[in-house]
PDB file of C-alpha atoms and ligand atoms in Angstrom:
ATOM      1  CA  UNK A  10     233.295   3.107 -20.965  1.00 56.00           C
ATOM      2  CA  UNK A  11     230.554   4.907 -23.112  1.00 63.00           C
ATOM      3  CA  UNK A  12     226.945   4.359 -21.625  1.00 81.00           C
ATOM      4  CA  UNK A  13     224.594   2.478 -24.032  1.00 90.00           C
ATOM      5  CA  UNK A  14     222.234   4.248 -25.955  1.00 94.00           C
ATOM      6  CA  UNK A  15     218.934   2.944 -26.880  1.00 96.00           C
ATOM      7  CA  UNK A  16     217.111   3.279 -30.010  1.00 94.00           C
ATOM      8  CA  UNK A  17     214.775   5.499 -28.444  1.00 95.00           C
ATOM      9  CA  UNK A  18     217.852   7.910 -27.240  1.00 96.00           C
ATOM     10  CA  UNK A  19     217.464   6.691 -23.727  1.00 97.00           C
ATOM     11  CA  UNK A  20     219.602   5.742 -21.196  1.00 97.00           C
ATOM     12  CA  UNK A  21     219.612   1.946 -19.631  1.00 97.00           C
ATOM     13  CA  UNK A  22     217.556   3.758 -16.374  1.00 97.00           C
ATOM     14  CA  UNK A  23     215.519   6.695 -18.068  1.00 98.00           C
ATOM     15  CA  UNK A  24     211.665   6.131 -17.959  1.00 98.00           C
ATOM     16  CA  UNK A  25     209.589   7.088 -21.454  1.00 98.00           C
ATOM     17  CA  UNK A  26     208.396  10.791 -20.963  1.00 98.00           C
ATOM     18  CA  UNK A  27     205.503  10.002 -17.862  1.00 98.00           C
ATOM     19  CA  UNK A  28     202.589  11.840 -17.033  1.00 98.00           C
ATOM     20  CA  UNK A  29     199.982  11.162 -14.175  1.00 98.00           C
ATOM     21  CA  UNK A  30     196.994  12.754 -13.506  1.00 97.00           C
ATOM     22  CA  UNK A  31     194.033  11.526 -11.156  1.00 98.00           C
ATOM     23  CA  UNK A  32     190.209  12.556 -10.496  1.00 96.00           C
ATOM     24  CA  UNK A  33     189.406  12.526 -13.924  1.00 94.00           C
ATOM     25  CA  UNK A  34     186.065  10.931 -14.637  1.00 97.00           C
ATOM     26  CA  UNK A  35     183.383  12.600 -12.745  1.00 97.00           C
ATOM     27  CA  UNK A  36     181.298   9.255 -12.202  1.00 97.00           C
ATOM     28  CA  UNK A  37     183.773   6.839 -10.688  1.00 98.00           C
ATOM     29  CA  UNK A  38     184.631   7.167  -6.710  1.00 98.00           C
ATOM     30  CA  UNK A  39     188.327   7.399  -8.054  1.00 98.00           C
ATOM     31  CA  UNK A  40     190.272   7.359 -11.226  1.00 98.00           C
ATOM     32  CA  UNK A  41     193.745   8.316 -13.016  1.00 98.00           C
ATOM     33  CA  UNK A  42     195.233   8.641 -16.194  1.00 98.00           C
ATOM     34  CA  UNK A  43     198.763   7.767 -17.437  1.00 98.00           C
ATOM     35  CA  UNK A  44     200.986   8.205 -20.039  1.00 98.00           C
ATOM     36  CA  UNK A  45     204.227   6.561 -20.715  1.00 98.00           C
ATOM     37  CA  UNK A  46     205.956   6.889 -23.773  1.00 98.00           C
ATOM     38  CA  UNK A  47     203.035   5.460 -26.555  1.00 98.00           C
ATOM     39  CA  UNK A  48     200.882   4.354 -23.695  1.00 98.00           C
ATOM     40  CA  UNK A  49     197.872   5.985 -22.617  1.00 98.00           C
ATOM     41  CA  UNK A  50     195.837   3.983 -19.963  1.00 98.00           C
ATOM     42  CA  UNK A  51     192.660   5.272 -17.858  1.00 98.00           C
ATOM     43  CA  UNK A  52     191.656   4.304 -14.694  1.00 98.00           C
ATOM     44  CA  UNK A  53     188.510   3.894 -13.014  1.00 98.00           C
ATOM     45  CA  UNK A  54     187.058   2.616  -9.318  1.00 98.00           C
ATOM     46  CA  UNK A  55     184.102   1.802  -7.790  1.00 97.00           C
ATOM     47  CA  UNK A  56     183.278   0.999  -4.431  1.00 91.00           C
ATOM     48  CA  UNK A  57     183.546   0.503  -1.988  1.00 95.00           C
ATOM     49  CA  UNK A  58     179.734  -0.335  -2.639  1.00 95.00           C
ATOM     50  CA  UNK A  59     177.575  -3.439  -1.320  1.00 94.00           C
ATOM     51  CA  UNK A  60     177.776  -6.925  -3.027  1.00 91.00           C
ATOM     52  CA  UNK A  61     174.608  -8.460  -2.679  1.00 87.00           C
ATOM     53  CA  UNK A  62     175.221 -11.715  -4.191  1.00 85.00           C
ATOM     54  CA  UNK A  63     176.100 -14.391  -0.881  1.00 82.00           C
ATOM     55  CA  UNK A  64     177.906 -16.521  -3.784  1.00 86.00           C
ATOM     56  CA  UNK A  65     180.704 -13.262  -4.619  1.00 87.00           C
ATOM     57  CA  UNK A  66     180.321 -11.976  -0.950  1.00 90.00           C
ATOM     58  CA  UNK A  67     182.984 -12.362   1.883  1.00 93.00           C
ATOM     59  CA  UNK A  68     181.684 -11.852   5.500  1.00 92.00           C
ATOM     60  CA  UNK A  69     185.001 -10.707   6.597  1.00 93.00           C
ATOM     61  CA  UNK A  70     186.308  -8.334   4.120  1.00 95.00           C
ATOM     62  CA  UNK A  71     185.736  -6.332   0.629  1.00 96.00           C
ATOM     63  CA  UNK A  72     186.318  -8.433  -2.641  1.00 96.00           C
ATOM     64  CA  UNK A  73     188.702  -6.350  -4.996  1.00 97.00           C
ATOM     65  CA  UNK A  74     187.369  -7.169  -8.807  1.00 96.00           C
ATOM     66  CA  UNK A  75     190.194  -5.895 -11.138  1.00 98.00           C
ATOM     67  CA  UNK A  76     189.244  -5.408 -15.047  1.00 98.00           C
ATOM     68  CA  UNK A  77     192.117  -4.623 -17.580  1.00 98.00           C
ATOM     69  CA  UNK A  78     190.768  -4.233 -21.332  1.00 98.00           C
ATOM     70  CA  UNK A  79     192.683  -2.930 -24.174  1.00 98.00           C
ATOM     71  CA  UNK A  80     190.836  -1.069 -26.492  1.00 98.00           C
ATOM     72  CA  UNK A  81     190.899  -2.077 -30.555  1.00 97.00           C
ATOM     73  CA  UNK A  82     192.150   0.778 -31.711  1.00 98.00           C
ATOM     74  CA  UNK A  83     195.275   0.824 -28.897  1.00 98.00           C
ATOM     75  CA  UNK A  84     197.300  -1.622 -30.958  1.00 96.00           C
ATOM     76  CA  UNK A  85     198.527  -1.304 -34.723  1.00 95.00           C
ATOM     77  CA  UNK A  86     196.619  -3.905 -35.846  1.00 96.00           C
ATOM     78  CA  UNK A  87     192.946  -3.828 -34.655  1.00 96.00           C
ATOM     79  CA  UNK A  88     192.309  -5.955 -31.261  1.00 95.00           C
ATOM     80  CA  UNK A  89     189.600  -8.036 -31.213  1.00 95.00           C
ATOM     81  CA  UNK A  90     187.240  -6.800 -28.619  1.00 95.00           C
ATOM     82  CA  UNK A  91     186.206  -8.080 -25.161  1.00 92.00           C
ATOM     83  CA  UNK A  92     188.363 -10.654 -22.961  1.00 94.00           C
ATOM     84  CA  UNK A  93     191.023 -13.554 -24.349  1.00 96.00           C
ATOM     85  CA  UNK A  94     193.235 -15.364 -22.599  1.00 97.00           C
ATOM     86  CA  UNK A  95     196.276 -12.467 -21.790  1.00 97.00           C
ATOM     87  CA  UNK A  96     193.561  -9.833 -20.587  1.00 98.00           C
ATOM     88  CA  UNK A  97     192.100 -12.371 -18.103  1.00 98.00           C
ATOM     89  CA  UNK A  98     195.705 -13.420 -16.427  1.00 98.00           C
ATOM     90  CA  UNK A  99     196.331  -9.584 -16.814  1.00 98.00           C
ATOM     91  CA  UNK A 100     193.599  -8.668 -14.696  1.00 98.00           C
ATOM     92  CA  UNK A 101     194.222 -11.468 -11.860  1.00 98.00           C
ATOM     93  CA  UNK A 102     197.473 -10.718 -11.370  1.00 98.00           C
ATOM     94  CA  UNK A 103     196.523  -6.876 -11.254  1.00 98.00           C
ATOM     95  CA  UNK A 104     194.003  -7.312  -8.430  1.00 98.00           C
ATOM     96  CA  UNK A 105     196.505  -9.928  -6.840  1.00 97.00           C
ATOM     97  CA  UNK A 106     199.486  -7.335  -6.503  1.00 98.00           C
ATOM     98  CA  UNK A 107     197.224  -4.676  -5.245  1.00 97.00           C
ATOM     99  CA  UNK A 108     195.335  -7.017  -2.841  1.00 97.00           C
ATOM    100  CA  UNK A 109     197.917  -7.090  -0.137  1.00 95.00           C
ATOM    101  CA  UNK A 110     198.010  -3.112   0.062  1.00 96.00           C
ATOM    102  CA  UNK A 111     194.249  -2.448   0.299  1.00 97.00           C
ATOM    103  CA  UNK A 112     192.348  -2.543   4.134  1.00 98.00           C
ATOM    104  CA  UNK A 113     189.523  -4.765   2.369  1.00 97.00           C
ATOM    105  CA  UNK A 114     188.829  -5.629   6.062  1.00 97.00           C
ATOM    106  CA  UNK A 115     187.009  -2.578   6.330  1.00 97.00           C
ATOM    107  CA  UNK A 116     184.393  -3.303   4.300  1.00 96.00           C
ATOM    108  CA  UNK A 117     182.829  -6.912   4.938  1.00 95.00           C
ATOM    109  CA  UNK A 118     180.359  -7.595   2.205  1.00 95.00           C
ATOM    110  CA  UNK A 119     181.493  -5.491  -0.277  1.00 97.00           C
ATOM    111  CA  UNK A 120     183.327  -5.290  -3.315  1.00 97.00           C
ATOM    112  CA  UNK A 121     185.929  -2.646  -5.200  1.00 98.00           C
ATOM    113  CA  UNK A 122     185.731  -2.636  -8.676  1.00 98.00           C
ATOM    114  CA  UNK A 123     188.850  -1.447 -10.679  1.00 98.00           C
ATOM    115  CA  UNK A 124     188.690  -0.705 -14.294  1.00 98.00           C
ATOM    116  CA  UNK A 125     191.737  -0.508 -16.431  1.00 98.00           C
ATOM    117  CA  UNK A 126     191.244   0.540 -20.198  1.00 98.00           C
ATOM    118  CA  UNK A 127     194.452   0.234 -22.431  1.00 98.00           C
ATOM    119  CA  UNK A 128     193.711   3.250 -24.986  1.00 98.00           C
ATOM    120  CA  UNK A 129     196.761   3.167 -26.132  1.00 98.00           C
ATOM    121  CA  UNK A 130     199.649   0.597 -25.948  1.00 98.00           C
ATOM    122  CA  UNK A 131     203.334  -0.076 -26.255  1.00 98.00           C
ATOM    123  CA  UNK A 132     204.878  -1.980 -23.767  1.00 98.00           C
ATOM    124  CA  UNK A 133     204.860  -2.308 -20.192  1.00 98.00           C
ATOM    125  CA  UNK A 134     200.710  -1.814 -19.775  1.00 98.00           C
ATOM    126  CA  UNK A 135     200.417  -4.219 -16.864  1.00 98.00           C
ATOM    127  CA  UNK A 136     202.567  -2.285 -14.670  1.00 98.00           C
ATOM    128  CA  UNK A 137     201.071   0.895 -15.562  1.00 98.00           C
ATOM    129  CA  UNK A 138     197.392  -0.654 -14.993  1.00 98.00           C
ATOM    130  CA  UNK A 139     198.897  -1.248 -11.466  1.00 98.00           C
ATOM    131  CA  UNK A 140     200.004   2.167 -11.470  1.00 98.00           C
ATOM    132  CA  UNK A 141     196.877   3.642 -12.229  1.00 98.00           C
ATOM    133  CA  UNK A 142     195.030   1.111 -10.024  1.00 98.00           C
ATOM    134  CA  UNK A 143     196.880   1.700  -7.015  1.00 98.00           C
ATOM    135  CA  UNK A 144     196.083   5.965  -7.881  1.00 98.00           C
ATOM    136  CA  UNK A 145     192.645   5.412  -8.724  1.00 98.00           C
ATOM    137  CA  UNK A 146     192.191   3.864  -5.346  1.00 98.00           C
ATOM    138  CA  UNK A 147     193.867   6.888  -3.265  1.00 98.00           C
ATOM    139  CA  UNK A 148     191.627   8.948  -5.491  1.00 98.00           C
ATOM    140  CA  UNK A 149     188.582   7.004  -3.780  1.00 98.00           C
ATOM    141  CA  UNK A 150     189.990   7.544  -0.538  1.00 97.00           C
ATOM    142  CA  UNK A 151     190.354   3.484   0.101  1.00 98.00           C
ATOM    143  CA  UNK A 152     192.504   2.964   3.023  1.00 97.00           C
ATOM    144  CA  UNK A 153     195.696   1.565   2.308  1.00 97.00           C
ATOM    145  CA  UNK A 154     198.996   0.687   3.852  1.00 96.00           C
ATOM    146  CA  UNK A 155     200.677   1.778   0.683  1.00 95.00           C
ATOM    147  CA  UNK A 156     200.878   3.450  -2.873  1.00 97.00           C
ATOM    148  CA  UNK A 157     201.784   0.386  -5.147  1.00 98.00           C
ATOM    149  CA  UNK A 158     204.749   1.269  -7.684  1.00 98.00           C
ATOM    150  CA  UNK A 159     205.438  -1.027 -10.920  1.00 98.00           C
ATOM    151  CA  UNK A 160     208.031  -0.525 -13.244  1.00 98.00           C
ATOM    152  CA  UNK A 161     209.739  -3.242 -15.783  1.00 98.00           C
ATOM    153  CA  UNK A 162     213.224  -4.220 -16.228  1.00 98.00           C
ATOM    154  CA  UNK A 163     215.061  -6.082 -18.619  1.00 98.00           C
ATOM    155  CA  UNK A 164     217.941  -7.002 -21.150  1.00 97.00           C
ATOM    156  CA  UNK A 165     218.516  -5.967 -23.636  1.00 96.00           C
ATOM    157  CA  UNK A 166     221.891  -5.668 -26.073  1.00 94.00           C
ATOM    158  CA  UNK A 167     223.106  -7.298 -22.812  1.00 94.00           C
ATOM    159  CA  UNK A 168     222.261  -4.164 -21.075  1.00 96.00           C
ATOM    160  CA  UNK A 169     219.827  -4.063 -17.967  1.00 97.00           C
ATOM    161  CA  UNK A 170     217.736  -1.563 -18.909  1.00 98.00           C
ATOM    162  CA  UNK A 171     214.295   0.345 -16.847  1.00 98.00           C
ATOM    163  CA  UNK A 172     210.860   0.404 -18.649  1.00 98.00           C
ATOM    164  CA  UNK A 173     211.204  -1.473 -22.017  1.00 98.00           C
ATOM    165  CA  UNK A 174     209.463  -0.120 -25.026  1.00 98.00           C
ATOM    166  CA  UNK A 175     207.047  -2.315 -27.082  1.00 97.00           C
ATOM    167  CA  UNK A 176     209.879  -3.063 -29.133  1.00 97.00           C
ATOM    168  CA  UNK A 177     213.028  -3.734 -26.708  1.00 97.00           C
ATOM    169  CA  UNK A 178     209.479  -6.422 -24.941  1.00 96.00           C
ATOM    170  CA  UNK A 179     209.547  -8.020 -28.322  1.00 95.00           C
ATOM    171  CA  UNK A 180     213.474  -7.976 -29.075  1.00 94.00           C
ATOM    172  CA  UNK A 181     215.192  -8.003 -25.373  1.00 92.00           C
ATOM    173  CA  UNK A 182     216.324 -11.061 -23.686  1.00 94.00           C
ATOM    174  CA  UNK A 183     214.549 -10.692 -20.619  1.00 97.00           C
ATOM    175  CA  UNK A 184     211.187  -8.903 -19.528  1.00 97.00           C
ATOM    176  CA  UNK A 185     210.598  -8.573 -15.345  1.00 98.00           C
ATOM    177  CA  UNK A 186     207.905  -6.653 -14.229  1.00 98.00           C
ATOM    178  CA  UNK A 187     207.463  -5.892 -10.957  1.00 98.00           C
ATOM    179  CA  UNK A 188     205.573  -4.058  -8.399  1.00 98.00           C
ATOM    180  CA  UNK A 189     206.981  -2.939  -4.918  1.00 98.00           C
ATOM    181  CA  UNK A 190     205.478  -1.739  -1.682  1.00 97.00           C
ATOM    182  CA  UNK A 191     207.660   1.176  -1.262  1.00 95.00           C
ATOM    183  CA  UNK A 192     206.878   1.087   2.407  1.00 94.00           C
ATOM    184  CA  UNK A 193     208.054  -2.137   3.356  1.00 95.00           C
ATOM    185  CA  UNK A 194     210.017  -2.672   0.455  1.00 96.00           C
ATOM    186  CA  UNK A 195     208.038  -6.192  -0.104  1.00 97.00           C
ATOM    187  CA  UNK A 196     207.286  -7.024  -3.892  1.00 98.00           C
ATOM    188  CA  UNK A 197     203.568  -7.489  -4.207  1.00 98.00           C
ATOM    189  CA  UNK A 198     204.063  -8.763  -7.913  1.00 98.00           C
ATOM    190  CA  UNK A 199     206.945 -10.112 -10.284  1.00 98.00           C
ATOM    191  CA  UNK A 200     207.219 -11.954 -13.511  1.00 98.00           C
ATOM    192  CA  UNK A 201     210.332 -12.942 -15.591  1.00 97.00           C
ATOM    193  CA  UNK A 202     210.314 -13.616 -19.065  1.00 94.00           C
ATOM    194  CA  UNK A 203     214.039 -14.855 -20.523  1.00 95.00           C
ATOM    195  CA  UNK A 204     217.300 -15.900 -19.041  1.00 94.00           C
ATOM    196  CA  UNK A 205     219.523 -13.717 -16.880  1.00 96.00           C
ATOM    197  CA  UNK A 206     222.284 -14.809 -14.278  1.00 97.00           C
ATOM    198  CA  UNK A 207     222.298 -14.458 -11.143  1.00 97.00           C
ATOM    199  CA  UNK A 208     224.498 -11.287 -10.804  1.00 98.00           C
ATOM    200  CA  UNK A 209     222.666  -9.824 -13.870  1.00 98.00           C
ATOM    201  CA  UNK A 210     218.846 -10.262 -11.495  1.00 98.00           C
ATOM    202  CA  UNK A 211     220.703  -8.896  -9.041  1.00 98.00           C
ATOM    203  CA  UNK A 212     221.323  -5.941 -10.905  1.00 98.00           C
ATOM    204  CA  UNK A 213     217.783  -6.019 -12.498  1.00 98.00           C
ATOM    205  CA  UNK A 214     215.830  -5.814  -9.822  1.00 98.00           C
ATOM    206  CA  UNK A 215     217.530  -3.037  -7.604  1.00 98.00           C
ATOM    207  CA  UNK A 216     216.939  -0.912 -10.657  1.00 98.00           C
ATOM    208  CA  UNK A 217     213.822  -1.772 -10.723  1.00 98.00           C
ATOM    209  CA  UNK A 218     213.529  -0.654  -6.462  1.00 98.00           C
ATOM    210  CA  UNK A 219     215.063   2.494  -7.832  1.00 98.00           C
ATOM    211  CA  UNK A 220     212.394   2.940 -10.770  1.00 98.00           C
ATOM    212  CA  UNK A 221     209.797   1.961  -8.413  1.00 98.00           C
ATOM    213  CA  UNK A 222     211.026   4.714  -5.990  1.00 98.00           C
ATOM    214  CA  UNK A 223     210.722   7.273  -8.695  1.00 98.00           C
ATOM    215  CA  UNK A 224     206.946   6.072 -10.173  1.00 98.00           C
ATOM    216  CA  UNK A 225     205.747   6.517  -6.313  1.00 98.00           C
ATOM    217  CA  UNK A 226     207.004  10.077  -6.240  1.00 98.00           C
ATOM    218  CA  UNK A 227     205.524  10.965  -9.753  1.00 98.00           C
ATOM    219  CA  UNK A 228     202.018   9.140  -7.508  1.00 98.00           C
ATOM    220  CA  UNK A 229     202.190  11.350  -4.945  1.00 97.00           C
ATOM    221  CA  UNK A 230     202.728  14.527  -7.272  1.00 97.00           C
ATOM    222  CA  UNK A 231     199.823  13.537  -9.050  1.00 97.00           C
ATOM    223  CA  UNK A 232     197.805  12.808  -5.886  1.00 97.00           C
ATOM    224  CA  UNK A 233     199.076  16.408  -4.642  1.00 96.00           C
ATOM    225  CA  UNK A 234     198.001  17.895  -7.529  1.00 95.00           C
ATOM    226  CA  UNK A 235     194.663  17.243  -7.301  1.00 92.00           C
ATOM    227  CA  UNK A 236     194.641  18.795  -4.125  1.00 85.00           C
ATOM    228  CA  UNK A 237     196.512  22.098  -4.885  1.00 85.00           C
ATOM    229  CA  UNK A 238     194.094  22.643  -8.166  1.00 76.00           C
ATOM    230  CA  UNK A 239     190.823  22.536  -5.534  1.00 66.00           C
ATOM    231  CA  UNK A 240     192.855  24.964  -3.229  1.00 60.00           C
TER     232      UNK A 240
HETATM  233  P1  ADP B 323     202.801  -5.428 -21.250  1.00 95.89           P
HETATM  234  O1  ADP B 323     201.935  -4.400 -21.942  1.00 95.89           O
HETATM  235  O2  ADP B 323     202.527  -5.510 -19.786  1.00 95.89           O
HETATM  236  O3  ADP B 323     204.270  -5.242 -21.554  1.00 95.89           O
HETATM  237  P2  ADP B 323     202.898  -7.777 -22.960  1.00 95.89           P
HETATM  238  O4  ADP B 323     204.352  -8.063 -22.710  1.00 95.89           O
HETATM  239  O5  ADP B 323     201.945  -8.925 -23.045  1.00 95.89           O
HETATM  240  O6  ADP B 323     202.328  -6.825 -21.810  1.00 95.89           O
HETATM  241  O7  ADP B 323     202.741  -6.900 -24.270  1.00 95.89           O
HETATM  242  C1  ADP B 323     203.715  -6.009 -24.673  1.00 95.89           C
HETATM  243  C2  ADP B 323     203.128  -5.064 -25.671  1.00 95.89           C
HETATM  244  O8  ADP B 323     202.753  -5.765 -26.842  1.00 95.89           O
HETATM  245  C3  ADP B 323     201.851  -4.355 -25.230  1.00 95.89           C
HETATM  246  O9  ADP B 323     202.071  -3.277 -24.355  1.00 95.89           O
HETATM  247  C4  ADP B 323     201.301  -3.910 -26.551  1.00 95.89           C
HETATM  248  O10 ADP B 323     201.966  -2.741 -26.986  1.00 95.89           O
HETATM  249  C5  ADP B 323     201.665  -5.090 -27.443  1.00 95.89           C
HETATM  250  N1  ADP B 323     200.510  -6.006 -27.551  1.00 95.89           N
HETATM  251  C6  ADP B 323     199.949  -6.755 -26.605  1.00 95.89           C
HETATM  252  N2  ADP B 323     198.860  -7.411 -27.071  1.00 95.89           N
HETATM  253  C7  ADP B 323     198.750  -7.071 -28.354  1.00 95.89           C
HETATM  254  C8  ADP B 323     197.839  -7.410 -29.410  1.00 95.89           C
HETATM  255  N3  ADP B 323     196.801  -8.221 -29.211  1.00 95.89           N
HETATM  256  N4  ADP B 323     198.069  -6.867 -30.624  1.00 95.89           N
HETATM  257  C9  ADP B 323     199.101  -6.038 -30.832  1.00 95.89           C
HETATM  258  N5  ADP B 323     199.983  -5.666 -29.892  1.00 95.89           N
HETATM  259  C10 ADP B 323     199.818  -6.171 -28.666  1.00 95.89           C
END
């Protein structure tokens, strides 16, 4: 049978051309950059650092505060700036799939800020943002039990297909994002937009194991890299 071909020239489990790149911004403890396909996202951290407020505080561990903010010019038509209602879910369920991952423990009375700008979008930003968060964090040299990977599958032509462009997100018949601890192999976060069966989940989400597998060795190039430029 001939493999499908999407309108992009893809296969059902290519990634968009990727690049990852961290320790970019010299005033942030941490950052990264990504590109995938049309998306460019950047990636800043900060903290850990003291929270003085007793009303944000926890005595027992670091609070992780997780921003995600797309730019006006990153969509076609001109965005609005500041927060609305998909930037603020966006950002919560950022911080909530990187929570588990990060000893916040460590640091009692503290916080982590994350900061995710969207310069560029089309399709699949919230995984990347988790991407880049989970990078921008090794950057800082946070301790963590494990590099985060995201990728999203789909449907589409009634194909499951890895990493859905803008347009196979608007035109697809399901959407899952989802990001793995490679470690442990637990999902961290996972959202499902559209109907599939059961075999056709099934199917979904080990691709999406195997894409996740693939994003955490582009991470840990990208973390090496940083290393063998200073050498
Ligand atoms: P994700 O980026 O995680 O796939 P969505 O499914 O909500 O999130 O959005 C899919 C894509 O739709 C985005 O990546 C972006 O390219 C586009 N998009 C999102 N919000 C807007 C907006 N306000 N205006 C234009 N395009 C948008």
């Amino acid at each position: 049978m001939d493999e499908f071909i999407r309108e992009d020239g893809r296969s059902p489990t290519t990634f968009r051309n990727m690049k990852m790149k961290v320790g970019i911004l010299n005033n942030a403890d941490g950052s990264a950059y990504i590109e995938c396909g049309g998306n460019k996202i950047l990636v800043g951290v900060y903290g850990p650092r003291e929270l003085h407020s007793k009303k944000h505080s926890k005595p027992d561990g670091a609070v992780l505060r997780c921003k995600y903010n797309m730019a006006p010019f990153s969509v076609v038509e001109r965005k609005r700036p500041g927060n609305d209602r998909r930037s603020t879910e966006i950002s919560k369920l950022i911080s909530e799939a990187i929570t588990p991952c990060v000893f916040l423990e460590k640091y009692p009375r503290s916080s982590i800020d994350i900061s995710i700008e969207v310069l560029e979008a089309e399709g699949g930003t919230r995984c990347l943002g988790i991407v880049g968060a989970s990078l921008a964090l090794a950057d800082a040299e946070i301790p963590m039990r494990d590099l985060i990977s995201a990728c999203a599958v789909g449907k589409v032509d009634d194909t499951i297909v890895l990493d859905l462009s803008e347009k196979e997100d608007q035109t697809g018949n399901a959407d899952i994002p989802v990001a793995i601890m490679p470690r442990t192999g637990e999902i961290t976060f996972l959202q499902m937009d559209g109907n599939l069966t059961q075999d056709e989940f099934n199917e979904a989400l080990n691709l999406a194991y195997a894409g996740c597998e693939f994003i955490n060795q582009m991470q840990r190039e990208a973390l090496l890299n940083k290393y063998r430029g200073e050498l």
